[in-house]
């Protein structure tokens, strides 16, 4: 990963730049990194707030896997980020399926956490299955000058200064190494099970009441299923598996 890297001082979205490079035949592991994006893409069609204090990049993964394994790509990237940041002594955890959180003294919509990184997996398929993915990562190193915009002020956070001040190329390098290590989880059930164990051990959700607005589900987050779904226990004791969607802690 990262054998070929395209760097933009400013672009629309690294996801779009990578799509263009892939259309021109860019190889597996190609990386596009931008200092700033004009149209950063978030999950579910949302806009990703992009700023110069963030490390924002997209990685091409050419893996032929069955469609039902698609959620693995986000999850293995989460495990890679988690392991990499923890190896740098950042006390990060994961909020299923794609957010990396850091503790915060001040309470907000994520409880006593702030989101420091988000993952976006965009996929391309063929008749054989999933063929190609663009994995986008936005990691807030520092808060922007003047702070985050009001709408995300109580949600977004940044890394401790010791890590935020690290050389960006070295940090990117370490993240890519970690991703490379976990890529096998896309196709190997055994490695994916290990990836889930890493996420299980560092999930911010266990035991908390959660809302899954898209599915109209409220209950206690208790585990991951073997295919990476979030298992939620409703008030009546029944459990439901959430395959995709946004999950928010619920506070009375
Ligand atoms: C999310 O949490 O909604 C996912 C955010 C992903 C943002 C990154 S920044 C680099 C890459 N380029 C984009 O346009 N989006 C992803």
PDB file of C-alpha atoms and ligand atoms in Angstrom:
ATOM      1  CA  UNK A   1       0.000   0.000   0.000  1.00  0.00           C
ATOM      2  CA  UNK A   2       1.230   3.441  -0.850  1.00  0.00           C
ATOM      3  CA  UNK A   3       3.647   2.276  -3.547  1.00  0.00           C
ATOM      4  CA  UNK A   4       1.976   4.930  -5.639  1.00  0.00           C
ATOM      5  CA  UNK A   5       0.914   8.126  -3.831  1.00  0.00           C
ATOM      6  CA  UNK A   6      -0.731  11.176  -5.395  1.00  0.00           C
ATOM      7  CA  UNK A   7      -0.637  14.300  -3.243  1.00  0.00           C
ATOM      8  CA  UNK A   8      -2.910  17.305  -3.723  1.00  0.00           C
ATOM      9  CA  UNK A   9      -2.574  20.538  -1.846  1.00  0.00           C
ATOM     10  CA  UNK A  10      -6.248  21.077  -2.577  1.00  0.00           C
ATOM     11  CA  UNK A  11      -8.804  18.919  -4.399  1.00  0.00           C
ATOM     12  CA  UNK A  12     -12.525  18.205  -4.439  1.00  0.00           C
ATOM     13  CA  UNK A  13     -12.389  14.830  -2.700  1.00  0.00           C
ATOM     14  CA  UNK A  14      -9.605  12.263  -2.496  1.00  0.00           C
ATOM     15  CA  UNK A  15     -12.291   9.647  -3.180  1.00  0.00           C
ATOM     16  CA  UNK A  16     -13.065  11.282  -6.535  1.00  0.00           C
ATOM     17  CA  UNK A  17      -9.398  11.752  -7.419  1.00  0.00           C
ATOM     18  CA  UNK A  18      -8.756   8.092  -6.638  1.00  0.00           C
ATOM     19  CA  UNK A  19     -11.758   7.026  -8.753  1.00  0.00           C
ATOM     20  CA  UNK A  20     -10.216   8.893 -11.687  1.00  0.00           C
ATOM     21  CA  UNK A  21      -6.822   7.269 -11.163  1.00  0.00           C
ATOM     22  CA  UNK A  22      -8.433   3.833 -10.943  1.00  0.00           C
ATOM     23  CA  UNK A  23     -10.319   4.487 -14.179  1.00  0.00           C
ATOM     24  CA  UNK A  24      -6.901   5.143 -15.737  1.00  0.00           C
ATOM     25  CA  UNK A  25      -5.641   1.797 -14.433  1.00  0.00           C
ATOM     26  CA  UNK A  26      -3.971   2.779 -11.136  1.00  0.00           C
ATOM     27  CA  UNK A  27      -2.770  -0.306  -9.229  1.00  0.00           C
ATOM     28  CA  UNK A  28      -3.968  -1.855  -5.977  1.00  0.00           C
ATOM     29  CA  UNK A  29      -2.737   0.115  -2.984  1.00  0.00           C
ATOM     30  CA  UNK A  30      -2.701   3.496  -4.753  1.00  0.00           C
ATOM     31  CA  UNK A  31      -3.119   6.322  -2.242  1.00  0.00           C
ATOM     32  CA  UNK A  32      -4.462   9.836  -2.767  1.00  0.00           C
ATOM     33  CA  UNK A  33      -3.797  12.339  -0.003  1.00  0.00           C
ATOM     34  CA  UNK A  34      -4.930  15.960   0.191  1.00  0.00           C
ATOM     35  CA  UNK A  35      -4.064  18.840   2.496  1.00  0.00           C
ATOM     36  CA  UNK A  36      -7.513  20.241   1.909  1.00  0.00           C
ATOM     37  CA  UNK A  37     -10.697  19.057   0.182  1.00  0.00           C
ATOM     38  CA  UNK A  38     -13.413  21.285  -1.219  1.00  0.00           C
ATOM     39  CA  UNK A  39     -16.033  18.543  -1.301  1.00  0.00           C
ATOM     40  CA  UNK A  40     -15.024  15.943   1.286  1.00  0.00           C
ATOM     41  CA  UNK A  41     -17.477  13.044   1.272  1.00  0.00           C
ATOM     42  CA  UNK A  42     -18.871  11.530   4.442  1.00  0.00           C
ATOM     43  CA  UNK A  43     -21.028   8.462   4.898  1.00  0.00           C
ATOM     44  CA  UNK A  44     -24.646   8.394   3.812  1.00  0.00           C
ATOM     45  CA  UNK A  45     -24.206  11.295   1.421  1.00  0.00           C
ATOM     46  CA  UNK A  46     -23.061  13.660   4.132  1.00  0.00           C
ATOM     47  CA  UNK A  47     -20.384  16.299   3.703  1.00  0.00           C
ATOM     48  CA  UNK A  48     -17.096  15.658   5.499  1.00  0.00           C
ATOM     49  CA  UNK A  49     -15.729  18.797   7.073  1.00  0.00           C
ATOM     50  CA  UNK A  50     -12.232  19.047   5.677  1.00  0.00           C
ATOM     51  CA  UNK A  51      -9.467  21.233   7.043  1.00  0.00           C
ATOM     52  CA  UNK A  52      -5.702  21.538   6.916  1.00  0.00           C
ATOM     53  CA  UNK A  53      -5.334  20.152  10.415  1.00  0.00           C
ATOM     54  CA  UNK A  54      -6.549  16.752   9.230  1.00  0.00           C
ATOM     55  CA  UNK A  55      -4.864  13.829   7.512  1.00  0.00           C
ATOM     56  CA  UNK A  56      -7.260  12.923   4.720  1.00  0.00           C
ATOM     57  CA  UNK A  57      -6.592  10.227   2.227  1.00  0.00           C
ATOM     58  CA  UNK A  58      -8.090   7.431   0.138  1.00  0.00           C
ATOM     59  CA  UNK A  59      -6.650   3.991  -0.530  1.00  0.00           C
ATOM     60  CA  UNK A  60      -7.447   1.673  -3.439  1.00  0.00           C
ATOM     61  CA  UNK A  61      -8.132  -1.921  -2.495  1.00  0.00           C
ATOM     62  CA  UNK A  62      -8.506  -4.403  -5.300  1.00  0.00           C
ATOM     63  CA  UNK A  63      -9.885  -7.504  -3.654  1.00  0.00           C
ATOM     64  CA  UNK A  64     -12.332  -9.937  -5.167  1.00  0.00           C
ATOM     65  CA  UNK A  65     -14.681 -10.911  -2.349  1.00  0.00           C
ATOM     66  CA  UNK A  66     -18.351 -11.851  -2.132  1.00  0.00           C
ATOM     67  CA  UNK A  67     -20.724  -8.889  -1.707  1.00  0.00           C
ATOM     68  CA  UNK A  68     -21.746  -9.986   1.760  1.00  0.00           C
ATOM     69  CA  UNK A  69     -18.170  -9.415   2.938  1.00  0.00           C
ATOM     70  CA  UNK A  70     -18.335  -5.704   2.020  1.00  0.00           C
ATOM     71  CA  UNK A  71     -18.869  -4.505   5.644  1.00  0.00           C
ATOM     72  CA  UNK A  72     -15.526  -6.110   6.476  1.00  0.00           C
ATOM     73  CA  UNK A  73     -13.689  -3.345   4.627  1.00  0.00           C
ATOM     74  CA  UNK A  74     -14.838  -0.608   6.988  1.00  0.00           C
ATOM     75  CA  UNK A  75     -14.295  -2.825  10.003  1.00  0.00           C
ATOM     76  CA  UNK A  76     -10.768  -3.889   9.086  1.00  0.00           C
ATOM     77  CA  UNK A  77      -9.861  -0.255   8.441  1.00  0.00           C
ATOM     78  CA  UNK A  78     -11.221   0.617  11.891  1.00  0.00           C
ATOM     79  CA  UNK A  79      -9.058  -2.094  13.449  1.00  0.00           C
ATOM     80  CA  UNK A  80      -6.031  -0.803  11.538  1.00  0.00           C
ATOM     81  CA  UNK A  81      -6.563   2.787  12.698  1.00  0.00           C
ATOM     82  CA  UNK A  82      -7.252   1.673  16.234  1.00  0.00           C
ATOM     83  CA  UNK A  83      -4.090  -0.417  16.452  1.00  0.00           C
ATOM     84  CA  UNK A  84      -1.952   2.227  14.829  1.00  0.00           C
ATOM     85  CA  UNK A  85      -3.169   5.070  17.071  1.00  0.00           C
ATOM     86  CA  UNK A  86      -3.005   2.919  20.187  1.00  0.00           C
ATOM     87  CA  UNK A  87       0.593   2.023  19.350  1.00  0.00           C
ATOM     88  CA  UNK A  88       1.201   5.796  19.531  1.00  0.00           C
ATOM     89  CA  UNK A  89      -0.418   5.849  22.992  1.00  0.00           C
ATOM     90  CA  UNK A  90      -3.660   7.490  21.886  1.00  0.00           C
ATOM     91  CA  UNK A  91      -6.522   6.282  24.086  1.00  0.00           C
ATOM     92  CA  UNK A  92      -8.828   5.695  21.127  1.00  0.00           C
ATOM     93  CA  UNK A  93     -11.842   3.423  20.834  1.00  0.00           C
ATOM     94  CA  UNK A  94     -14.172   2.526  18.001  1.00  0.00           C
ATOM     95  CA  UNK A  95     -17.850   3.312  17.565  1.00  0.00           C
ATOM     96  CA  UNK A  96     -19.264   0.689  15.240  1.00  0.00           C
ATOM     97  CA  UNK A  97     -19.044   0.682  12.316  1.00  0.00           C
ATOM     98  CA  UNK A  98     -16.702   3.458  11.249  1.00  0.00           C
ATOM     99  CA  UNK A  99     -15.868   6.084  13.850  1.00  0.00           C
ATOM    100  CA  UNK A 100     -12.716   6.377  15.899  1.00  0.00           C
ATOM    101  CA  UNK A 101     -13.326   8.175  19.175  1.00  0.00           C
ATOM    102  CA  UNK A 102     -11.224   9.810  21.833  1.00  0.00           C
ATOM    103  CA  UNK A 103     -12.333  10.522  25.415  1.00  0.00           C
ATOM    104  CA  UNK A 104     -13.538  14.025  26.199  1.00  0.00           C
ATOM    105  CA  UNK A 105     -14.220  15.689  29.537  1.00  0.00           C
ATOM    106  CA  UNK A 106     -17.206  17.538  28.122  1.00  0.00           C
ATOM    107  CA  UNK A 107     -20.352  15.536  27.342  1.00  0.00           C
ATOM    108  CA  UNK A 108     -21.906  15.740  23.867  1.00  0.00           C
ATOM    109  CA  UNK A 109     -24.041  13.623  21.518  1.00  0.00           C
ATOM    110  CA  UNK A 110     -21.374  10.876  21.703  1.00  0.00           C
ATOM    111  CA  UNK A 111     -21.275  10.962  25.504  1.00  0.00           C
ATOM    112  CA  UNK A 112     -17.816  11.597  26.880  1.00  0.00           C
ATOM    113  CA  UNK A 113     -16.211  11.014  23.506  1.00  0.00           C
ATOM    114  CA  UNK A 114     -15.341  12.978  20.405  1.00  0.00           C
ATOM    115  CA  UNK A 115     -14.923  11.614  16.893  1.00  0.00           C
ATOM    116  CA  UNK A 116     -11.337  11.921  15.654  1.00  0.00           C
ATOM    117  CA  UNK A 117     -11.621   9.835  12.516  1.00  0.00           C
ATOM    118  CA  UNK A 118     -14.210   8.598  10.067  1.00  0.00           C
ATOM    119  CA  UNK A 119     -14.018   5.897   7.406  1.00  0.00           C
ATOM    120  CA  UNK A 120     -15.860   5.818   4.098  1.00  0.00           C
ATOM    121  CA  UNK A 121     -15.781   2.677   1.938  1.00  0.00           C
ATOM    122  CA  UNK A 122     -17.012   3.134  -1.622  1.00  0.00           C
ATOM    123  CA  UNK A 123     -17.318  -0.059  -3.604  1.00  0.00           C
ATOM    124  CA  UNK A 124     -17.331  -1.234  -7.186  1.00  0.00           C
ATOM    125  CA  UNK A 125     -18.579  -4.673  -8.135  1.00  0.00           C
ATOM    126  CA  UNK A 126     -18.755  -7.073 -11.022  1.00  0.00           C
ATOM    127  CA  UNK A 127     -20.803 -10.236 -11.565  1.00  0.00           C
ATOM    128  CA  UNK A 128     -18.243 -12.205  -9.554  1.00  0.00           C
ATOM    129  CA  UNK A 129     -18.608 -10.018  -6.476  1.00  0.00           C
ATOM    130  CA  UNK A 130     -16.964  -6.983  -5.028  1.00  0.00           C
ATOM    131  CA  UNK A 131     -13.889  -6.080  -7.015  1.00  0.00           C
ATOM    132  CA  UNK A 132     -12.570  -2.759  -5.947  1.00  0.00           C
ATOM    133  CA  UNK A 133     -12.938  -0.418  -3.003  1.00  0.00           C
ATOM    134  CA  UNK A 134     -11.932   3.128  -2.279  1.00  0.00           C
ATOM    135  CA  UNK A 135     -11.340   3.439   1.424  1.00  0.00           C
ATOM    136  CA  UNK A 136     -11.354   7.052   2.567  1.00  0.00           C
ATOM    137  CA  UNK A 137     -10.035   8.103   5.957  1.00  0.00           C
ATOM    138  CA  UNK A 138     -10.335  11.507   7.548  1.00  0.00           C
ATOM    139  CA  UNK A 139      -8.287  11.855  10.725  1.00  0.00           C
ATOM    140  CA  UNK A 140      -8.426  15.097  12.689  1.00  0.00           C
ATOM    141  CA  UNK A 141      -4.923  15.723  13.940  1.00  0.00           C
ATOM    142  CA  UNK A 142      -5.519  19.259  15.157  1.00  0.00           C
ATOM    143  CA  UNK A 143      -8.725  21.229  15.486  1.00  0.00           C
ATOM    144  CA  UNK A 144      -8.974  23.961  12.842  1.00  0.00           C
ATOM    145  CA  UNK A 145      -8.005  27.478  13.858  1.00  0.00           C
ATOM    146  CA  UNK A 146     -11.067  28.982  15.505  1.00  0.00           C
ATOM    147  CA  UNK A 147     -12.437  25.504  16.293  1.00  0.00           C
ATOM    148  CA  UNK A 148     -14.745  23.101  14.485  1.00  0.00           C
ATOM    149  CA  UNK A 149     -17.932  24.467  12.898  1.00  0.00           C
ATOM    150  CA  UNK A 150     -20.795  24.872  15.355  1.00  0.00           C
ATOM    151  CA  UNK A 151     -22.792  21.913  13.946  1.00  0.00           C
ATOM    152  CA  UNK A 152     -20.030  19.430  14.811  1.00  0.00           C
ATOM    153  CA  UNK A 153     -18.384  21.275  17.674  1.00  0.00           C
ATOM    154  CA  UNK A 154     -19.633  18.795  20.275  1.00  0.00           C
ATOM    155  CA  UNK A 155     -18.991  15.762  18.060  1.00  0.00           C
ATOM    156  CA  UNK A 156     -15.583  16.298  16.457  1.00  0.00           C
ATOM    157  CA  UNK A 157     -12.325  16.034  18.351  1.00  0.00           C
ATOM    158  CA  UNK A 158      -8.627  15.910  17.642  1.00  0.00           C
ATOM    159  CA  UNK A 159      -5.605  13.877  18.655  1.00  0.00           C
ATOM    160  CA  UNK A 160      -3.301  14.590  21.610  1.00  0.00           C
ATOM    161  CA  UNK A 161      -0.628  17.167  20.628  1.00  0.00           C
ATOM    162  CA  UNK A 162       2.242  14.621  20.810  1.00  0.00           C
ATOM    163  CA  UNK A 163       0.649  12.588  18.006  1.00  0.00           C
ATOM    164  CA  UNK A 164      -0.844  15.531  16.124  1.00  0.00           C
ATOM    165  CA  UNK A 165       2.606  17.072  15.794  1.00  0.00           C
ATOM    166  CA  UNK A 166       4.085  13.896  14.294  1.00  0.00           C
ATOM    167  CA  UNK A 167       5.477  14.032  10.808  1.00  0.00           C
ATOM    168  CA  UNK A 168       2.447  13.402   8.546  1.00  0.00           C
ATOM    169  CA  UNK A 169       4.263  11.156   6.135  1.00  0.00           C
ATOM    170  CA  UNK A 170       5.403   8.877   8.966  1.00  0.00           C
ATOM    171  CA  UNK A 171       1.900   8.788  10.390  1.00  0.00           C
ATOM    172  CA  UNK A 172       0.404   7.961   6.987  1.00  0.00           C
ATOM    173  CA  UNK A 173       3.060   5.297   6.545  1.00  0.00           C
ATOM    174  CA  UNK A 174       2.198   3.685   9.863  1.00  0.00           C
ATOM    175  CA  UNK A 175      -1.525   3.705   9.103  1.00  0.00           C
ATOM    176  CA  UNK A 176      -0.914   2.127   5.686  1.00  0.00           C
ATOM    177  CA  UNK A 177       1.268  -0.575   7.258  1.00  0.00           C
ATOM    178  CA  UNK A 178      -1.490  -1.333   9.711  1.00  0.00           C
ATOM    179  CA  UNK A 179      -4.108  -1.427   6.925  1.00  0.00           C
ATOM    180  CA  UNK A 180      -1.924  -3.743   4.900  1.00  0.00           C
ATOM    181  CA  UNK A 181      -1.702  -6.082   7.853  1.00  0.00           C
ATOM    182  CA  UNK A 182      -5.482  -6.187   8.273  1.00  0.00           C
ATOM    183  CA  UNK A 183      -6.419  -6.385   4.574  1.00  0.00           C
ATOM    184  CA  UNK A 184      -6.358 -10.159   4.777  1.00  0.00           C
ATOM    185  CA  UNK A 185      -9.476  -9.883   6.980  1.00  0.00           C
ATOM    186  CA  UNK A 186     -11.449  -9.074   3.813  1.00  0.00           C
ATOM    187  CA  UNK A 187     -11.060 -12.608   2.525  1.00  0.00           C
ATOM    188  CA  UNK A 188      -9.917 -14.743   5.467  1.00  0.00           C
ATOM    189  CA  UNK A 189     -12.583 -15.675   8.042  1.00  0.00           C
ATOM    190  CA  UNK A 190      -9.913 -16.388  10.603  1.00  0.00           C
ATOM    191  CA  UNK A 191      -8.256 -12.971  10.244  1.00  0.00           C
ATOM    192  CA  UNK A 192     -11.666 -11.283  10.217  1.00  0.00           C
ATOM    193  CA  UNK A 193     -12.536 -12.997  13.503  1.00  0.00           C
ATOM    194  CA  UNK A 194      -9.300 -11.586  14.968  1.00  0.00           C
ATOM    195  CA  UNK A 195     -10.151  -8.161  13.592  1.00  0.00           C
ATOM    196  CA  UNK A 196     -13.537  -8.329  15.354  1.00  0.00           C
ATOM    197  CA  UNK A 197     -11.775  -9.312  18.582  1.00  0.00           C
ATOM    198  CA  UNK A 198      -9.658  -6.152  18.374  1.00  0.00           C
ATOM    199  CA  UNK A 199     -12.770  -4.031  17.785  1.00  0.00           C
ATOM    200  CA  UNK A 200     -14.705  -5.874  20.497  1.00  0.00           C
ATOM    201  CA  UNK A 201     -11.961  -5.118  23.012  1.00  0.00           C
ATOM    202  CA  UNK A 202     -12.058  -1.399  22.223  1.00  0.00           C
ATOM    203  CA  UNK A 203     -15.672  -0.556  21.454  1.00  0.00           C
ATOM    204  CA  UNK A 204     -17.159   2.529  23.100  1.00  0.00           C
ATOM    205  CA  UNK A 205     -20.668   1.071  22.915  1.00  0.00           C
ATOM    206  CA  UNK A 206     -20.819  -1.960  25.185  1.00  0.00           C
ATOM    207  CA  UNK A 207     -23.541  -1.761  27.764  1.00  0.00           C
ATOM    208  CA  UNK A 208     -24.800   1.599  26.540  1.00  0.00           C
ATOM    209  CA  UNK A 209     -28.291   2.266  25.236  1.00  0.00           C
ATOM    210  CA  UNK A 210     -28.136   3.085  21.555  1.00  0.00           C
ATOM    211  CA  UNK A 211     -30.458   4.393  18.885  1.00  0.00           C
ATOM    212  CA  UNK A 212     -30.238   3.212  15.306  1.00  0.00           C
ATOM    213  CA  UNK A 213     -32.449   5.860  13.701  1.00  0.00           C
ATOM    214  CA  UNK A 214     -32.527   4.322  10.185  1.00  0.00           C
ATOM    215  CA  UNK A 215     -33.829   1.029  11.544  1.00  0.00           C
ATOM    216  CA  UNK A 216     -35.986   2.436  14.346  1.00  0.00           C
ATOM    217  CA  UNK A 217     -34.074   0.338  16.869  1.00  0.00           C
ATOM    218  CA  UNK A 218     -33.331   1.233  20.482  1.00  0.00           C
ATOM    219  CA  UNK A 219     -31.580  -1.074  22.903  1.00  0.00           C
ATOM    220  CA  UNK A 220     -28.362  -2.024  24.576  1.00  0.00           C
ATOM    221  CA  UNK A 221     -25.303  -2.700  22.403  1.00  0.00           C
ATOM    222  CA  UNK A 222     -23.972  -6.051  23.553  1.00  0.00           C
ATOM    223  CA  UNK A 223     -21.728  -7.674  20.945  1.00  0.00           C
ATOM    224  CA  UNK A 224     -20.742  -8.165  17.317  1.00  0.00           C
ATOM    225  CA  UNK A 225     -22.028 -11.147  15.344  1.00  0.00           C
ATOM    226  CA  UNK A 226     -19.443 -13.265  13.517  1.00  0.00           C
ATOM    227  CA  UNK A 227     -20.129 -11.304  10.322  1.00  0.00           C
ATOM    228  CA  UNK A 228     -19.529  -7.958  12.021  1.00  0.00           C
ATOM    229  CA  UNK A 229     -23.120  -6.843  12.649  1.00  0.00           C
ATOM    230  CA  UNK A 230     -23.850  -4.986  15.885  1.00  0.00           C
ATOM    231  CA  UNK A 231     -26.014  -7.015  18.242  1.00  0.00           C
ATOM    232  CA  UNK A 232     -28.531  -4.858  20.115  1.00  0.00           C
ATOM    233  CA  UNK A 233     -30.692  -6.150  22.959  1.00  0.00           C
ATOM    234  CA  UNK A 234     -34.129  -4.562  23.134  1.00  0.00           C
ATOM    235  CA  UNK A 235     -35.974  -3.804  26.357  1.00  0.00           C
ATOM    236  CA  UNK A 236     -37.972  -7.059  26.055  1.00  0.00           C
ATOM    237  CA  UNK A 237     -34.756  -9.115  25.978  1.00  0.00           C
ATOM    238  CA  UNK A 238     -34.895  -9.986  22.260  1.00  0.00           C
ATOM    239  CA  UNK A 239     -31.823  -9.236  20.175  1.00  0.00           C
ATOM    240  CA  UNK A 240     -31.517  -7.717  16.734  1.00  0.00           C
ATOM    241  CA  UNK A 241     -28.505  -7.532  14.441  1.00  0.00           C
ATOM    242  CA  UNK A 242     -27.763  -4.176  12.858  1.00  0.00           C
ATOM    243  CA  UNK A 243     -25.927  -4.686   9.579  1.00  0.00           C
ATOM    244  CA  UNK A 244     -25.372  -1.053   8.582  1.00  0.00           C
ATOM    245  CA  UNK A 245     -26.309   2.428   9.694  1.00  0.00           C
ATOM    246  CA  UNK A 246     -25.553   5.139  12.173  1.00  0.00           C
ATOM    247  CA  UNK A 247     -25.580   4.330  15.835  1.00  0.00           C
ATOM    248  CA  UNK A 248     -25.914   6.985  18.531  1.00  0.00           C
ATOM    249  CA  UNK A 249     -25.701   6.559  22.266  1.00  0.00           C
ATOM    250  CA  UNK A 250     -29.073   7.282  23.840  1.00  0.00           C
ATOM    251  CA  UNK A 251     -29.269   9.422  26.953  1.00  0.00           C
ATOM    252  CA  UNK A 252     -32.495   9.923  28.919  1.00  0.00           C
TER     253      UNK A 252
HETATM  254  C1  LIG B   1     -17.637   9.572   7.828  1.00  0.00           C
HETATM  255  O1  LIG B   1     -17.359   9.455   9.023  1.00  0.00           O
HETATM  256  O2  LIG B   1     -18.740   9.983   7.441  1.00  0.00           O
HETATM  257  C2  LIG B   1     -16.591   9.186   6.815  1.00  0.00           C
HETATM  258  C3  LIG B   1     -15.696  10.334   6.529  1.00  0.00           C
HETATM  259  C4  LIG B   1     -14.605  10.026   5.530  1.00  0.00           C
HETATM  260  C5  LIG B   1     -13.818  11.256   5.162  1.00  0.00           C
HETATM  261  C6  LIG B   1     -12.629  10.957   4.308  1.00  0.00           C
HETATM  262  S1  LIG B   1     -11.515  12.319   4.150  1.00  0.00           S
HETATM  263  C7  LIG B   1     -10.620  11.471   2.929  1.00  0.00           C
HETATM  264  C8  LIG B   1     -11.644  10.775   2.052  1.00  0.00           C
HETATM  265  N1  LIG B   1     -12.097  11.695   1.013  1.00  0.00           N
HETATM  266  C9  LIG B   1     -13.374  12.011   1.155  1.00  0.00           C
HETATM  267  O3  LIG B   1     -13.989  12.786   0.400  1.00  0.00           O
HETATM  268  N2  LIG B   1     -13.894  11.399   2.215  1.00  0.00           N
HETATM  269  C10 LIG B   1     -12.923  10.535   2.877  1.00  0.00           C
END
